[in-house]
PDB file of C-alpha atoms in Angstrom:
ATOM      1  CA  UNK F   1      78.367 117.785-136.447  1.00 43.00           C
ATOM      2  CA  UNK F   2      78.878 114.605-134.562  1.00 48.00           C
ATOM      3  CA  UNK F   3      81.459 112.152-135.654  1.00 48.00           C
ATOM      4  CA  UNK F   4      80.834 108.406-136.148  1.00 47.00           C
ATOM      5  CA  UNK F   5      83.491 106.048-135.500  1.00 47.00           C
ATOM      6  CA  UNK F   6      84.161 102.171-134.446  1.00 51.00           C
ATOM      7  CA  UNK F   7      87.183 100.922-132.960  1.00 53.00           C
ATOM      8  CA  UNK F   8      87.496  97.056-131.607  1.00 61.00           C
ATOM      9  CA  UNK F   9      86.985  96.279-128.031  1.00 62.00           C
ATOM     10  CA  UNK F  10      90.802  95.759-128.458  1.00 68.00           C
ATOM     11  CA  UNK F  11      91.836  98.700-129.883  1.00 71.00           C
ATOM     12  CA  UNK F  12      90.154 100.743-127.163  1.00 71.00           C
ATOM     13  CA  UNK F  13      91.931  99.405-124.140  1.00 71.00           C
ATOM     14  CA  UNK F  14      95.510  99.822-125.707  1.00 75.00           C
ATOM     15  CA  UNK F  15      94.242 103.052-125.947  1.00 78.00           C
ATOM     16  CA  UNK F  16      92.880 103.656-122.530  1.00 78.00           C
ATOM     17  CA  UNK F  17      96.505 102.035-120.985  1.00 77.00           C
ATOM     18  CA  UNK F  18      98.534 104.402-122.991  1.00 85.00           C
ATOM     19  CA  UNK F  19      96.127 107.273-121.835  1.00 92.00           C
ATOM     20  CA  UNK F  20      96.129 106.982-118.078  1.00 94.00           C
ATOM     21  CA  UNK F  21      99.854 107.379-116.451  1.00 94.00           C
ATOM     22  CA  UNK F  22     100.875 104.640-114.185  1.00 92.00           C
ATOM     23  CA  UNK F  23      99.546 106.047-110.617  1.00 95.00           C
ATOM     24  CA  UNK F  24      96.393 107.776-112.130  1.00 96.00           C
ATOM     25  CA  UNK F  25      93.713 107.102-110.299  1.00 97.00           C
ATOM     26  CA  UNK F  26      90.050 106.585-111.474  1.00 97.00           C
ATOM     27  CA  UNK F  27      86.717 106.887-109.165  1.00 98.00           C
ATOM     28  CA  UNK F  28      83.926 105.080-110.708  1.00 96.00           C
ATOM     29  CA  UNK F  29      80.756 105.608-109.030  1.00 96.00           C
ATOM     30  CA  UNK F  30      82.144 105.766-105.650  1.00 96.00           C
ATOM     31  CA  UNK F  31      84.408 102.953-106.398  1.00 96.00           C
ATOM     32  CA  UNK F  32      88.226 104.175-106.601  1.00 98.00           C
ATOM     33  CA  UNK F  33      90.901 102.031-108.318  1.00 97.00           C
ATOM     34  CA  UNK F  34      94.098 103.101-108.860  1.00 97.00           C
ATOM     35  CA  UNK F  35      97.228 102.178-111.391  1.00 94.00           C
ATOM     36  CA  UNK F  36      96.696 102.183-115.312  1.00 91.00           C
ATOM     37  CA  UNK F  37      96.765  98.312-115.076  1.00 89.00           C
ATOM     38  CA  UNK F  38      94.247  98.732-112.475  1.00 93.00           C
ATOM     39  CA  UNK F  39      91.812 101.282-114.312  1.00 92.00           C
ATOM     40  CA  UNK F  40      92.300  99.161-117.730  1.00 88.00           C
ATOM     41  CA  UNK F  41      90.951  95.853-115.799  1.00 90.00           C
ATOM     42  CA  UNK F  42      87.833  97.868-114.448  1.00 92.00           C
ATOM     43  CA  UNK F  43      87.371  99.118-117.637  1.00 86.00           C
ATOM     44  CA  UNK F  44      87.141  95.599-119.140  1.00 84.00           C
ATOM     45  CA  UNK F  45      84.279  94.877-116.969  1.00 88.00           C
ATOM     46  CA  UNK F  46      81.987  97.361-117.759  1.00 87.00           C
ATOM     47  CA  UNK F  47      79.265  96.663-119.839  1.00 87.00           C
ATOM     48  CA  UNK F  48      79.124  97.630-123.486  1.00 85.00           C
ATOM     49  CA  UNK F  49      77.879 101.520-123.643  1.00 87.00           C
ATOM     50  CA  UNK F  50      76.852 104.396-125.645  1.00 89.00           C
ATOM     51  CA  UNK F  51      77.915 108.338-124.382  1.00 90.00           C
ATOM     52  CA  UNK F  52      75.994 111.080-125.786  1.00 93.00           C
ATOM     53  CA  UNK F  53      78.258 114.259-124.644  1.00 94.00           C
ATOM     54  CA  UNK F  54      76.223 117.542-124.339  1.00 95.00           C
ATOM     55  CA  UNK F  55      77.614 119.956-122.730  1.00 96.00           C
ATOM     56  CA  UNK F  56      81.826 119.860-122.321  1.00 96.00           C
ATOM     57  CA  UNK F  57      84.639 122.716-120.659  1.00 97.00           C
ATOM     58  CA  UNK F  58      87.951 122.735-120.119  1.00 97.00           C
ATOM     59  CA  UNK F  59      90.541 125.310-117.591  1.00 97.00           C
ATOM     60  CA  UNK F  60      93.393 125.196-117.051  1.00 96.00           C
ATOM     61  CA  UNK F  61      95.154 124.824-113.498  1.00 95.00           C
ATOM     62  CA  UNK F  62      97.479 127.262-112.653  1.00 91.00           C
ATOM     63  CA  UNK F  63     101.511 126.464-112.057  1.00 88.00           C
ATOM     64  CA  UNK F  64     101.979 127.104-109.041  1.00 84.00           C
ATOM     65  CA  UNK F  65      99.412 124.585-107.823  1.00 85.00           C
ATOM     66  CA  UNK F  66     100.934 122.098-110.204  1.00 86.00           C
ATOM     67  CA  UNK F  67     104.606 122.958-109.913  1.00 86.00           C
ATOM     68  CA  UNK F  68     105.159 124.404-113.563  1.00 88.00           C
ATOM     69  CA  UNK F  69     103.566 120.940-114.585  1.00 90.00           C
ATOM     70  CA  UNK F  70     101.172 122.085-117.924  1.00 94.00           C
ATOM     71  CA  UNK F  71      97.582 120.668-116.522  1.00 96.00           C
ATOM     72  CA  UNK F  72      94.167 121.059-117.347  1.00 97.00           C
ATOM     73  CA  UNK F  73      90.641 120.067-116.016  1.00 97.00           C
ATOM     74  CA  UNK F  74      88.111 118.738-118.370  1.00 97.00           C
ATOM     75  CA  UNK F  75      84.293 118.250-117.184  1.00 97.00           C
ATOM     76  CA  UNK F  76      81.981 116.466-119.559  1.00 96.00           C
ATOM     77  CA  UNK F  77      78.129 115.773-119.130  1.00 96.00           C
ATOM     78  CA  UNK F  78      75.708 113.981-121.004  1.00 95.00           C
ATOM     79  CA  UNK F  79      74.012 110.473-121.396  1.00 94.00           C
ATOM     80  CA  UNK F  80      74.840 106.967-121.036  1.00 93.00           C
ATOM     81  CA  UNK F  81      72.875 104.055-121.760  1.00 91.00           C
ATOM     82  CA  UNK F  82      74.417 100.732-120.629  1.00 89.00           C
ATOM     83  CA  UNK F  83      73.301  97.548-121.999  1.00 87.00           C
ATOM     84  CA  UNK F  84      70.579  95.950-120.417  1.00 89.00           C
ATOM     85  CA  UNK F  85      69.682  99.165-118.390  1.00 92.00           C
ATOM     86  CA  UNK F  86      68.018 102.938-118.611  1.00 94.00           C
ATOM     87  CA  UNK F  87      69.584 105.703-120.073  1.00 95.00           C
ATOM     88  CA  UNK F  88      71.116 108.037-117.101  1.00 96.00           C
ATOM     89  CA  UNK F  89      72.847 111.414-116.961  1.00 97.00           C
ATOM     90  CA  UNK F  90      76.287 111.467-116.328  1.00 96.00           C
ATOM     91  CA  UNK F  91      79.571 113.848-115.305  1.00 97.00           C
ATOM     92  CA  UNK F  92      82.729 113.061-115.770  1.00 96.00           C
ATOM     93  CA  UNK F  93      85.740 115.111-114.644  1.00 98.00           C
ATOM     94  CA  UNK F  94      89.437 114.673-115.907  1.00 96.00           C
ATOM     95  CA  UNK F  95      92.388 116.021-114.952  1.00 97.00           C
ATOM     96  CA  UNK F  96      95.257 115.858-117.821  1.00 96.00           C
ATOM     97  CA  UNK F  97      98.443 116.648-117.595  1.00 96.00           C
ATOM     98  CA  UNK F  98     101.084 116.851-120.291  1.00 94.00           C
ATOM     99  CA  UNK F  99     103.667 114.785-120.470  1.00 90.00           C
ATOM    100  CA  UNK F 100     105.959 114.848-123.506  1.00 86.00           C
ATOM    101  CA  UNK F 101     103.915 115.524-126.729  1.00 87.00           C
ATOM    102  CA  UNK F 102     100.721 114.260-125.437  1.00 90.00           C
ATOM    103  CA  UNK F 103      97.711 114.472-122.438  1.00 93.00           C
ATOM    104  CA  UNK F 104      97.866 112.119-119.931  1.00 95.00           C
ATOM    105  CA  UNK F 105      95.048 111.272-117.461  1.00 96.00           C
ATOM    106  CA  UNK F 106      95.745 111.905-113.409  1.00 96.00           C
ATOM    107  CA  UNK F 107      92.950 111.673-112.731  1.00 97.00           C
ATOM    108  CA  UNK F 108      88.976 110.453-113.600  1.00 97.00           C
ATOM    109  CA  UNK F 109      85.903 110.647-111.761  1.00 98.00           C
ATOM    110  CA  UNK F 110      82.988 109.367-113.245  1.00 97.00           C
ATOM    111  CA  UNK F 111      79.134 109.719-111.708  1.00 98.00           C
ATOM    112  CA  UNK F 112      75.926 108.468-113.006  1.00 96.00           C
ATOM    113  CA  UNK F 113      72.471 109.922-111.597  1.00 95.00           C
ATOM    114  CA  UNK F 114      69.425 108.185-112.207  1.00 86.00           C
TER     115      UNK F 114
END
């Protein structure tokens, strides 16, 4: 089943600075920016999109790499089709880590291939 839903342009970047901690970094296409502040500005600059997510995994990361702290990966692949442009594959890869009673982003690397 695949769940609709609409949230204002607004909405979504409260959303995206809550989700990424302060000195997360993001990778866009080769282009690295760093600070939620940071990531929330890029984000406001990209051009309006729809994701189709097909395939999706999760692990997690063992303690001892993250010093007790609970982490996960999560890789996602699918579709994107920006406005104005051809639909492309994608892969994202996040790395979450908890941090009171919710996931926080460390990390998010994002490629498109034609």
């Amino acid at each position: 089943m695949i769940a609709t839903w609409s949230m204002t342009v607004t909405m979504i970047l409260i959303v995206i600075k809550k989700l990424y901690l302060d000195t997360a970094t993001l990778v866009w296409n080769g282009t690295s920016v760093t600070g939620a502040g940071e990531i929330l500005q890029f984000h406001e600059g990209l051009p309006s999109s729809v994701h189709t997510v097909e395939c999706l995994d999760s692990q997690p990361i063992l303690s001892v790499v993250t010093q007790d702290q609970t982490t996960i990966i999560v890789t996602v692949g699918g579709t994107v089709k920006y406005e104005g442009n051809a639909q492309k594959t994608f892969s994202q890869n996040f790395m979450l880590t908890a941090q009171d009673s919710s996931w926080r982003v460390v990390t998010d690397c994002m490629r498109t291939f034609d």
